CSV table of C-alpha atoms in Angstrom, one decimal:
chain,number,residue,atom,x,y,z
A,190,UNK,CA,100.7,91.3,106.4
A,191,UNK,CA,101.1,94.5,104.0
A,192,UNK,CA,100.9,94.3,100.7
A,193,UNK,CA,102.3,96.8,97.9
A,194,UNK,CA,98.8,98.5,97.1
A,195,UNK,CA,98.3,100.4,100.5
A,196,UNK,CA,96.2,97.3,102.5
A,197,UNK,CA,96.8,95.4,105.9
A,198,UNK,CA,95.2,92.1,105.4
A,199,UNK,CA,94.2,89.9,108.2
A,200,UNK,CA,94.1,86.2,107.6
A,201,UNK,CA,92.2,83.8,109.6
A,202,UNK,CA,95.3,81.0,111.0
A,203,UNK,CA,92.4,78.5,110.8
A,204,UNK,CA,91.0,79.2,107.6
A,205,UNK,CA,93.3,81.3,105.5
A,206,UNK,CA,90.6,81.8,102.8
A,207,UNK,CA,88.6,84.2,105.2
A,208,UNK,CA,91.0,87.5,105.3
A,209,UNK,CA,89.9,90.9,106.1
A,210,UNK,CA,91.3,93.7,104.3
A,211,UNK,CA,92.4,97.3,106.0
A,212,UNK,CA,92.6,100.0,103.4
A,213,UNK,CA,94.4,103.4,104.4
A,214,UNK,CA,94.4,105.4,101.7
A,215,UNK,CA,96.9,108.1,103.7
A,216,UNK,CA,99.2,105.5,104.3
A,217,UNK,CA,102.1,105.4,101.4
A,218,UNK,CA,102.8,101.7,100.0
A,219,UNK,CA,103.4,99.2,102.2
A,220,UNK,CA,106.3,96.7,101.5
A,221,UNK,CA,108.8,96.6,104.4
A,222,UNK,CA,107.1,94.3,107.2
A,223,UNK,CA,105.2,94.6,109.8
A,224,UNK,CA,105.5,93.2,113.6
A,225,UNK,CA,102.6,92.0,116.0
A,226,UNK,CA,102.9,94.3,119.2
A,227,UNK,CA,105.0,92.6,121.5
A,228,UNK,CA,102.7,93.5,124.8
A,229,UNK,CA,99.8,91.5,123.3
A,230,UNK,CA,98.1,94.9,122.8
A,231,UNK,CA,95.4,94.7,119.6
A,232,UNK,CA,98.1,96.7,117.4
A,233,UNK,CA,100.8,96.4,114.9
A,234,UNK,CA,103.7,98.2,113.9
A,235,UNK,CA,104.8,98.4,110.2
A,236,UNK,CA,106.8,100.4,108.1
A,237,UNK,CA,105.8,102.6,105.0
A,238,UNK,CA,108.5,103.5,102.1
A,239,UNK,CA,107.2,106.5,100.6
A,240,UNK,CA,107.4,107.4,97.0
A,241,UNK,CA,109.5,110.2,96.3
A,242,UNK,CA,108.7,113.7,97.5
A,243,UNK,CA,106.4,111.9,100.2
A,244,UNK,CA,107.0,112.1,104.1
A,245,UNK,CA,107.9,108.4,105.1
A,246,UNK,CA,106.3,107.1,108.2
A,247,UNK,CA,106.9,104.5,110.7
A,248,UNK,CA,103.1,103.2,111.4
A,249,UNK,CA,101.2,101.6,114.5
A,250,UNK,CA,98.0,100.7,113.5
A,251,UNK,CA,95.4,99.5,116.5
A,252,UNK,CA,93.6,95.8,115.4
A,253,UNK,CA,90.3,97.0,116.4
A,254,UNK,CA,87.7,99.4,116.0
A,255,UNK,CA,88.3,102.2,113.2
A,256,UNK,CA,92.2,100.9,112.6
A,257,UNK,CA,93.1,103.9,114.2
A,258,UNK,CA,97.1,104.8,112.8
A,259,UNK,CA,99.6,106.4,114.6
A,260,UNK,CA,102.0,108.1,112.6
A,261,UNK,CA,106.3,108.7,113.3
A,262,UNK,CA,107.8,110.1,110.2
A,263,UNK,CA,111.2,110.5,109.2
A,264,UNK,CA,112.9,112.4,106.5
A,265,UNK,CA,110.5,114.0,103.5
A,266,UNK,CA,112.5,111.4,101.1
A,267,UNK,CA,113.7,108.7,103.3
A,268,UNK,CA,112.8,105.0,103.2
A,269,UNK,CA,112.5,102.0,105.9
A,270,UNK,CA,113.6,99.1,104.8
A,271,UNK,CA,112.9,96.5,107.4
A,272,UNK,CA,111.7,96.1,110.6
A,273,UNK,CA,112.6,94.6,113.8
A,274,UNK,CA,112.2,94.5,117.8
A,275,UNK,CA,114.7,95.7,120.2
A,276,UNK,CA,114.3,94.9,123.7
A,277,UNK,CA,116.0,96.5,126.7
A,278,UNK,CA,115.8,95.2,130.5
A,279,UNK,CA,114.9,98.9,132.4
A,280,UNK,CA,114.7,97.4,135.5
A,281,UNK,CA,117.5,95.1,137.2
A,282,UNK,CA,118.0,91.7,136.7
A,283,UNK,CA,116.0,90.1,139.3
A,284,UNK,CA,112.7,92.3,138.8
A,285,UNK,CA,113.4,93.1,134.9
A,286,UNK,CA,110.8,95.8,133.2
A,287,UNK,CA,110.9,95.1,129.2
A,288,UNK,CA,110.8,98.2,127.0
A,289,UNK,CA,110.5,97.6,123.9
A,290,UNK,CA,111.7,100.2,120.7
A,291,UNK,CA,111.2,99.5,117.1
A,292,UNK,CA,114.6,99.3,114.8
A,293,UNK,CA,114.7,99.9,111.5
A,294,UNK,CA,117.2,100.4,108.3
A,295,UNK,CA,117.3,103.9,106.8
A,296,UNK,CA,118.9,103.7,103.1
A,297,UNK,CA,118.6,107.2,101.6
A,298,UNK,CA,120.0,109.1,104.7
A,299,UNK,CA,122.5,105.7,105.7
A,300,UNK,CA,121.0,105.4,109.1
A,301,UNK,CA,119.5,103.0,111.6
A,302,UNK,CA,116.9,104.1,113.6
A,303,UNK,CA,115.3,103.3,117.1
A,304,UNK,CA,111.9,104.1,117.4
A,305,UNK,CA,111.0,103.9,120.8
A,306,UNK,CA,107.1,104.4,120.9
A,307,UNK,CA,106.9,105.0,124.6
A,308,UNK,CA,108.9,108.3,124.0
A,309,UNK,CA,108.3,108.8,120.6
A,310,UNK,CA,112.0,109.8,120.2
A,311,UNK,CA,114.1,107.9,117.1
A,312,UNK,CA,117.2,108.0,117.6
A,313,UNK,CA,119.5,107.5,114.4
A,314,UNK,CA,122.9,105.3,113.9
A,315,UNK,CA,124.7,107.0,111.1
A,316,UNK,CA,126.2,104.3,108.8
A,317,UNK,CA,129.2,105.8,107.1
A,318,UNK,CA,129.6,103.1,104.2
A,319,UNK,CA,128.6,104.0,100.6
A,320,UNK,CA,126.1,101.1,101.0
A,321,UNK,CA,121.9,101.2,100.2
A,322,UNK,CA,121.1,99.4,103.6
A,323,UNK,CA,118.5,96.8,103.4
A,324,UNK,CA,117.9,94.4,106.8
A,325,UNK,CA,119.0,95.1,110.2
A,326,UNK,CA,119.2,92.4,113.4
A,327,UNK,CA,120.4,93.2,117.5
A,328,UNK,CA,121.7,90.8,119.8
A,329,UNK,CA,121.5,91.6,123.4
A,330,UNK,CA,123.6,90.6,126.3
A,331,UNK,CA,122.4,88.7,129.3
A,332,UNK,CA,122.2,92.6,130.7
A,333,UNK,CA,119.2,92.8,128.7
A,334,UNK,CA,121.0,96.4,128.4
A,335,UNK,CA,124.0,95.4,126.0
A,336,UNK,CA,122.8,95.5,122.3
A,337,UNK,CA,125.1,95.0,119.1
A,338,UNK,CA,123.4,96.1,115.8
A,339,UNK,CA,123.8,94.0,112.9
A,340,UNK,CA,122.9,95.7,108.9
A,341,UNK,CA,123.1,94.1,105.5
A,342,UNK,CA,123.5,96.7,102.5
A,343,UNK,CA,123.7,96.3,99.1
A,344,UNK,CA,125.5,98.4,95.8
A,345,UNK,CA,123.4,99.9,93.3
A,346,UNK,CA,123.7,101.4,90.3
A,347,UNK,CA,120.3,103.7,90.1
A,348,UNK,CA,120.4,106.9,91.8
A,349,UNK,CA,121.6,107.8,94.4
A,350,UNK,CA,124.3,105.3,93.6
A,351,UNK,CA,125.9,102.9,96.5
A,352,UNK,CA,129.1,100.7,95.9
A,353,UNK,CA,129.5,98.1,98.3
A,354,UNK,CA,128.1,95.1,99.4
A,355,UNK,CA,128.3,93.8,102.6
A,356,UNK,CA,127.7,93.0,106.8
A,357,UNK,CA,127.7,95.7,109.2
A,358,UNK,CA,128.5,95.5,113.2
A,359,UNK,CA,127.9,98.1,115.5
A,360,UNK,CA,128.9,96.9,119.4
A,361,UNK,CA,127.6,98.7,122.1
A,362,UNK,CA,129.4,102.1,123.2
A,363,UNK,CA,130.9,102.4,119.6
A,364,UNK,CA,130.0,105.1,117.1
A,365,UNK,CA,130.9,103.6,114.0
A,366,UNK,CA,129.5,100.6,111.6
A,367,UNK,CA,132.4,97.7,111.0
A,368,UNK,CA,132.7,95.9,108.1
A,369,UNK,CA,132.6,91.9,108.3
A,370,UNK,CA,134.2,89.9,105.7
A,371,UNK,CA,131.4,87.1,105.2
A,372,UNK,CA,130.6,87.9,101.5
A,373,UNK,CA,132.4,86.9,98.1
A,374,UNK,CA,133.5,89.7,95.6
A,375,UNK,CA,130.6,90.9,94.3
A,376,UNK,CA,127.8,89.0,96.5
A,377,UNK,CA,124.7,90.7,97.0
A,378,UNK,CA,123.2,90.4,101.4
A,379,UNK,CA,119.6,90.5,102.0
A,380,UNK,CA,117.9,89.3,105.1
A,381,UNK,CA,119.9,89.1,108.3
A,382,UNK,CA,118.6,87.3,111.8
A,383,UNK,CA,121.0,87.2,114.6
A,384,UNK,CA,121.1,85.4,118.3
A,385,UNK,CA,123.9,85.3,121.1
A,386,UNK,CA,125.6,82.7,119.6
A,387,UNK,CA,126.1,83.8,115.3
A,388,UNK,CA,124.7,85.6,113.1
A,389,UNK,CA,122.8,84.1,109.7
A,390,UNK,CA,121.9,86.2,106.7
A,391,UNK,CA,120.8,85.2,102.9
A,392,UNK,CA,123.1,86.4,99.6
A,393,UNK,CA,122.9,86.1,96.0
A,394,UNK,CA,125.7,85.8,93.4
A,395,UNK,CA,126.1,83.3,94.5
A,396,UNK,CA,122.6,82.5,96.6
A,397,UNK,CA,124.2,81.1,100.1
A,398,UNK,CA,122.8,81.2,103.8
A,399,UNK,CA,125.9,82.5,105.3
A,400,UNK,CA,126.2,81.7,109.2
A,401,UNK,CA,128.7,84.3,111.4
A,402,UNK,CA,129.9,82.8,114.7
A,403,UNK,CA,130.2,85.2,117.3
A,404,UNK,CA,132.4,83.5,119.6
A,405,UNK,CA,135.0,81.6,116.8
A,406,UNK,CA,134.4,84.6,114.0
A,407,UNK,CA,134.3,81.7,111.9
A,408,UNK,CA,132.0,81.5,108.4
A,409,UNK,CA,129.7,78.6,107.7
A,410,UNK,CA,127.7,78.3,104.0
A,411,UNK,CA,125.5,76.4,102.0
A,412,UNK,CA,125.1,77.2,98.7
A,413,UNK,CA,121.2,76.7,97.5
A,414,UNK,CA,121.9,76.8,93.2
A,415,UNK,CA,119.3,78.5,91.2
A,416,UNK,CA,117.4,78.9,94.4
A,417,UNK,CA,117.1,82.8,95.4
A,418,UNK,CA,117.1,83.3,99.6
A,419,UNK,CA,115.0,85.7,100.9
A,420,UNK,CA,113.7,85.6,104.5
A,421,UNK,CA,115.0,84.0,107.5
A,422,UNK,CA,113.6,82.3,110.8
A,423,UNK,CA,113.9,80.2,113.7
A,424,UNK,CA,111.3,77.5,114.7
A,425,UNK,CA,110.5,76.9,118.3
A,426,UNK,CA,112.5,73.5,118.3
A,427,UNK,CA,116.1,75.6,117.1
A,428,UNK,CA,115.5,75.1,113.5
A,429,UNK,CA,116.2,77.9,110.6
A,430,UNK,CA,114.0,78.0,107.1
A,431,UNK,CA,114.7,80.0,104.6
A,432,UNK,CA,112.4,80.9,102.1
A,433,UNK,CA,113.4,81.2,98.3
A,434,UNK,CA,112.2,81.6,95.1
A,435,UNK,CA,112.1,77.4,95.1
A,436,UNK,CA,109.7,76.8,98.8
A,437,UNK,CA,111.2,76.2,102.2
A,438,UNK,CA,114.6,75.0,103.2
A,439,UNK,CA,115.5,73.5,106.3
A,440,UNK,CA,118.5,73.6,107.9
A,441,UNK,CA,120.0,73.4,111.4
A,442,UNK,CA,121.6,76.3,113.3
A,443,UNK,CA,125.0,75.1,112.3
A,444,UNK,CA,124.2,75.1,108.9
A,445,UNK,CA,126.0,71.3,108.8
A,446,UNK,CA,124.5,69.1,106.0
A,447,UNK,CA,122.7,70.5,103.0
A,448,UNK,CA,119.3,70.9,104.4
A,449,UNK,CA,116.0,69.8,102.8
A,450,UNK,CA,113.5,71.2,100.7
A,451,UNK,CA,109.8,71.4,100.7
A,452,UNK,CA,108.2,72.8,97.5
A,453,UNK,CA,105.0,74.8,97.7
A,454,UNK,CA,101.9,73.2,96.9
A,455,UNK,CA,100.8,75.7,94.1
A,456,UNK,CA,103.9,76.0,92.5
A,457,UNK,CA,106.0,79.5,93.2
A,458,UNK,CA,108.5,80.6,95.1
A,459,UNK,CA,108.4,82.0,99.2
A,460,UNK,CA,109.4,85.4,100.2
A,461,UNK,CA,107.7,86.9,103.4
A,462,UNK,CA,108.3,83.8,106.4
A,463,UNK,CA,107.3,84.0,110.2
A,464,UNK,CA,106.5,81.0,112.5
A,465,UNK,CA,103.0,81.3,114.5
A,466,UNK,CA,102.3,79.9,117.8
A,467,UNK,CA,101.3,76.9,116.8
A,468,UNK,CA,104.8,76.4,115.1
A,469,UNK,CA,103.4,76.6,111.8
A,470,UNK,CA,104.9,78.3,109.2
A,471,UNK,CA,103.7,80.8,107.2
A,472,UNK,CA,104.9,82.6,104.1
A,473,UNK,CA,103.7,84.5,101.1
A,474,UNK,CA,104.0,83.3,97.8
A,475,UNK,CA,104.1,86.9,95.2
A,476,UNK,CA,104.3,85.0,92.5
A,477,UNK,CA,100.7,83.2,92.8
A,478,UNK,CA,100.0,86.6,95.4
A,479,UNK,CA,98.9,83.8,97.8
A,480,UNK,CA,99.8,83.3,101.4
A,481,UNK,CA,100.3,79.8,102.6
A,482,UNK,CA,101.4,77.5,105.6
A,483,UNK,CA,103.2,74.6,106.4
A,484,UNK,CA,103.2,72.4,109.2
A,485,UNK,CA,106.9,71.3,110.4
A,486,UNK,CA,106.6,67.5,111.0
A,487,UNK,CA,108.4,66.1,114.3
A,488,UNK,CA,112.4,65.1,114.3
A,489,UNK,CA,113.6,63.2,112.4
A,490,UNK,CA,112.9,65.2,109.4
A,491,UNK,CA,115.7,67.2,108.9
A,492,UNK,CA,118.3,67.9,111.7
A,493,UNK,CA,118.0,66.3,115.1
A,494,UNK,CA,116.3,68.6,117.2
A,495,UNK,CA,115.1,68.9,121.0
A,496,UNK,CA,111.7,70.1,122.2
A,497,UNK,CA,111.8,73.1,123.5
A,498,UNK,CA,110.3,74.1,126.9
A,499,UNK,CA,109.0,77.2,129.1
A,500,UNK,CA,110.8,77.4,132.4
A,501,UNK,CA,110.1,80.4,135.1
A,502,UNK,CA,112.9,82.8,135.8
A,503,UNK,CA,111.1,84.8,138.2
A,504,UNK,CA,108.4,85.2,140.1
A,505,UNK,CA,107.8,88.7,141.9
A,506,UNK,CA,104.8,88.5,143.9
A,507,UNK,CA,103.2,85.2,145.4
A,508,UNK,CA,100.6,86.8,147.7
A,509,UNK,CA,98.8,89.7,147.2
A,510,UNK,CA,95.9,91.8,148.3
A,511,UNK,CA,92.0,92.0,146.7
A,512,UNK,CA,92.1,94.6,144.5
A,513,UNK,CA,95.9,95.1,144.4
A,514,UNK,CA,98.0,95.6,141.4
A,515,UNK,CA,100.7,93.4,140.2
A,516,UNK,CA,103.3,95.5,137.8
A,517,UNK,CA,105.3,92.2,136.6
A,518,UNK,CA,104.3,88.6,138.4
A,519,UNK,CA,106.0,86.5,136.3
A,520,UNK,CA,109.1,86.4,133.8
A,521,UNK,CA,109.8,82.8,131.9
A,522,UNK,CA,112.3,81.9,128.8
A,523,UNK,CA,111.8,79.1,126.1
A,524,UNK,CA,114.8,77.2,125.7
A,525,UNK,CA,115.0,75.0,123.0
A,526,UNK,CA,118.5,73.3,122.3
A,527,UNK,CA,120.1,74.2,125.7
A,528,UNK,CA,119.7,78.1,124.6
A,529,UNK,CA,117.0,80.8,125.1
A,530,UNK,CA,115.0,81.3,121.8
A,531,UNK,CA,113.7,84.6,121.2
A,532,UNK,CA,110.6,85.5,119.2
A,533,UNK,CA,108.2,82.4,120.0
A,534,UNK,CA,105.0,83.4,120.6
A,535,UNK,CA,104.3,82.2,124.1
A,536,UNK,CA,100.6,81.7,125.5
A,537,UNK,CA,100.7,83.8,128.7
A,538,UNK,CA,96.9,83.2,130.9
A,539,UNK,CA,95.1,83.8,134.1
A,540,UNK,CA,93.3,80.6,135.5
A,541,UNK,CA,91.2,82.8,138.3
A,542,UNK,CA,87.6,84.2,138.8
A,543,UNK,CA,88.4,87.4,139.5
A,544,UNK,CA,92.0,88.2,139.1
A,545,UNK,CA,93.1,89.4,135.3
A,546,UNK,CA,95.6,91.0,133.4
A,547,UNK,CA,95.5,94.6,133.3
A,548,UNK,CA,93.2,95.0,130.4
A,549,UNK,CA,90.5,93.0,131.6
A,550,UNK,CA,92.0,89.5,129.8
A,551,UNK,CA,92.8,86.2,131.1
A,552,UNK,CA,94.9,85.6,128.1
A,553,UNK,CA,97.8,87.1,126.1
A,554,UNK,CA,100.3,85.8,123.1
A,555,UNK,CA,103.4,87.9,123.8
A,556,UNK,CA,106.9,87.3,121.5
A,557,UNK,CA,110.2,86.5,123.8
A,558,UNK,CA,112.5,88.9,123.5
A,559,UNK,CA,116.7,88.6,122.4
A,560,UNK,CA,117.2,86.7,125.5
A,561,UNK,CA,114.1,84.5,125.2
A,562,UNK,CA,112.6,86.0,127.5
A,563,UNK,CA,108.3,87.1,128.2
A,564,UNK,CA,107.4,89.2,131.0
A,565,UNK,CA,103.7,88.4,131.9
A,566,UNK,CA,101.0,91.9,132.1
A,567,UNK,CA,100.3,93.7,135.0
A,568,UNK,CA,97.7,91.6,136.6
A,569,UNK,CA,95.0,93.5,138.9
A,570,UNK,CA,93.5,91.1,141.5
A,571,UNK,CA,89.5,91.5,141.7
A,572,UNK,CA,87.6,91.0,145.0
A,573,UNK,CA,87.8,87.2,144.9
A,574,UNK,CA,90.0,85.6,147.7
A,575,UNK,CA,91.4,82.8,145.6
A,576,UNK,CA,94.5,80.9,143.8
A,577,UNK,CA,94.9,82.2,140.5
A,578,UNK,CA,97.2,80.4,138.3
A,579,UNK,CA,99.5,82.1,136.0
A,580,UNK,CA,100.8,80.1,133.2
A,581,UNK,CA,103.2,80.7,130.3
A,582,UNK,CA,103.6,78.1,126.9
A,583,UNK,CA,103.8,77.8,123.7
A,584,UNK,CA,100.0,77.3,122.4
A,585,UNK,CA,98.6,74.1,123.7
A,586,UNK,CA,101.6,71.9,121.8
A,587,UNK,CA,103.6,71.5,125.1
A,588,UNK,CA,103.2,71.7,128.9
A,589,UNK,CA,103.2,75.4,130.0
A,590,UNK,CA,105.0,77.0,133.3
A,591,UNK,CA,103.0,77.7,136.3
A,592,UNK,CA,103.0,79.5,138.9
A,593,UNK,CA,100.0,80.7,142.1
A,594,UNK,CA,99.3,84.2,143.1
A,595,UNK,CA,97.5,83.6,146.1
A,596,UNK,CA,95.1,86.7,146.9
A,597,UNK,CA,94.0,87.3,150.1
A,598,UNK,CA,91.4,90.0,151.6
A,599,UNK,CA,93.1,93.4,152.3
């Protein structure tokens, strides 16, 4: 996670009280998210505001070693507000090649940018409204070309002034931001997380989770009272929490029923939220400036849910030479629900002597994608003539995929 005093701090999932601290002192204060690297690599991407008069970067920052940074920056007085993953299907749709950009919100200069770290190129989305943009999402079609952008922005009264409120849709091939009536008079967006099927984002004024359906263009609400939304996700079994300035809240997809509550154990409210392999949740508490997690019990607390699961979508090779190299074996979803979920943290490994993945490991946590997708490593089969087993789950909490690469001698 990043904090507001220029540190990355690492905490241990199985004993939060051992965290290890990364301090950067060229690196301007750090409060707009940060994202695991979505090829398993030992790196992470966050975003920098800058204070004013200060060049404001886009970071990568390798895991390992010296914390080596990589910097992108953008305009001498600009600021990134969020962050998110965009992923785009390169190759075709039976042998698809992920490549993944960064997006992020822009407010000063009213733009949405792409990072795209394999080019370094950003490319910007102008946003013509007189609005201080705050969170941005992106659905992608079953293409896994096809993106929509989705933006929250808010009015403000400080320099430079903004004066509107409100949702933001850009579809694919269009040049222009749209405005969607989701929002009272005077309520206030924050955090917006989007699928194929809606589109859900917090407010306050009064505080709702407001759900967008794509296909009826219908709004859904519930109102949480004195409770104050911030962010949103999904857990790996279709359910959204919310965290607010009361704990979690609970709620199914549909946003039908009121949801439940669970308070945090010290007291506080939640702000930061992700969901970890193990289907934890985690969240930071600013108030008590702890982080903490909570473990989601089973169905039936709260909506009725399904397990998900991790099926195989393709398989490219199932023979291959010693020594040969394997660009993508294996793509698999995880549906939960009937639908692909995207950003679980699937458990992609290598059951072989001397086959591995490209980097010399047998094992790899990889997010899926906007269409619930993960595309295993390159693999690089070693002079063992053998079955290697390739399998893809979530953690050890469910049955994983598998598959055999069977190597043979050149």
């Amino acid at each position: 996670m990043t904090t507001d005093d220029k540190a990355i701090i690492r905490v241990h999932p199985g004993a939060p009280g051992q965290q290890q601290t990364v301090n950067h002192s060229m690196i301007p204060q750090l409060t707009a998210g940060i994202i695991k690297d979505p090829d398993g690599l030992q790196k992470v991407w966050f975003a920098a505001p800058a204070p004013p008069e200060r060049q404001d970067p886009i970071v990568i920052m390798e895991t390992t070693g010296n914390n080596a940074v990589t910097f992108y920056p953008l305009e001498d007085d600009a600021k990134a507000e969020s962050i998110k993953l965009r992923t785009t299907n390169t190759g075709t749709p039976t042998t698809p090649v992920y490549e993944y950009s960064l997006l992020f919100a822009e407010p000063v200069h009213k733009y949405v940018g792409i990072l795209t770290p394999s080019t370094g190129l950003i490319d910007r989305m102008q946003v013509t409204q007189n609005t201080w943009l705050w969170d941005v999402a992106v659905t992608t079609a079953a293409d896994g070309r096809t993106h929509t952008y989705w933006a929250t922005g808010q009015s403000r009264t400080t320099s430079p002034v903004r004066t509107e409120n409100g949702l933001y849709r850009r579809r694919h091939g269009e040049m222009t931001w749209e405005s969607i009536g989701v929002l009272r008079p005077g309520q206030r967006p924050f955090y917006v997380i989007a699928d194929t099927t809606a589109v859900w984002l917090t407010a306050t004024s009064p505080n709702q989770v407001i759900r967008f359906d794509l296909g009826s263009g219908t709004t859904r609400t519930v109102d949480l009272g004195t409770a104050v939304p911030q962010q949103l996700a999904f857990t790996a079994t279709g359910e959204l929490w919310v965290a607010s300035s009361e704990g979690l809240h609970e709620f199914d997809k549909n946003l039908t029923g009121s949801g439940g509550l669970v308070r945090l154990p010290n007291g506080g409210g939640a702000k930061g939220l992700c969901v970890a392999a193990d289907g934890k949740l985690w969240y930071t508490n600013p108030s008590k400036k702890t982080v903490g997690s909570y473990t989601v019990p089973p169905p039936p607390f709260g909506s009725a849910s399904l397990m998900g699961r991790t099926q195989i979508v393709s398989q490219s090779e199932s023979e291959v030479h010693m020594k040969d190299h394997v660009e993508q074996p294996l793509v698999a979803e995880y549906v939960a629900n009937g639908r692909p979920i995207p950003n679980i943290p699937l458990t992609c490994r290598i059951d072989a002597e001397g086959a591995a993945f490209e980097d010399g490991t047998r094992e790899r946590v990889i997010l899926t994608d906007q269409r619930g997708r993960v595309a295993l490593p390159a693999v690089v089969a070693g002079d063992v003539q053998e079955e290697a087993v390739l399998s893809v789950g979530l953690g050890d909490t469910e049955p994983h995929a598998a598959a055999t690469l069977t190597i043979t001698p050149a």
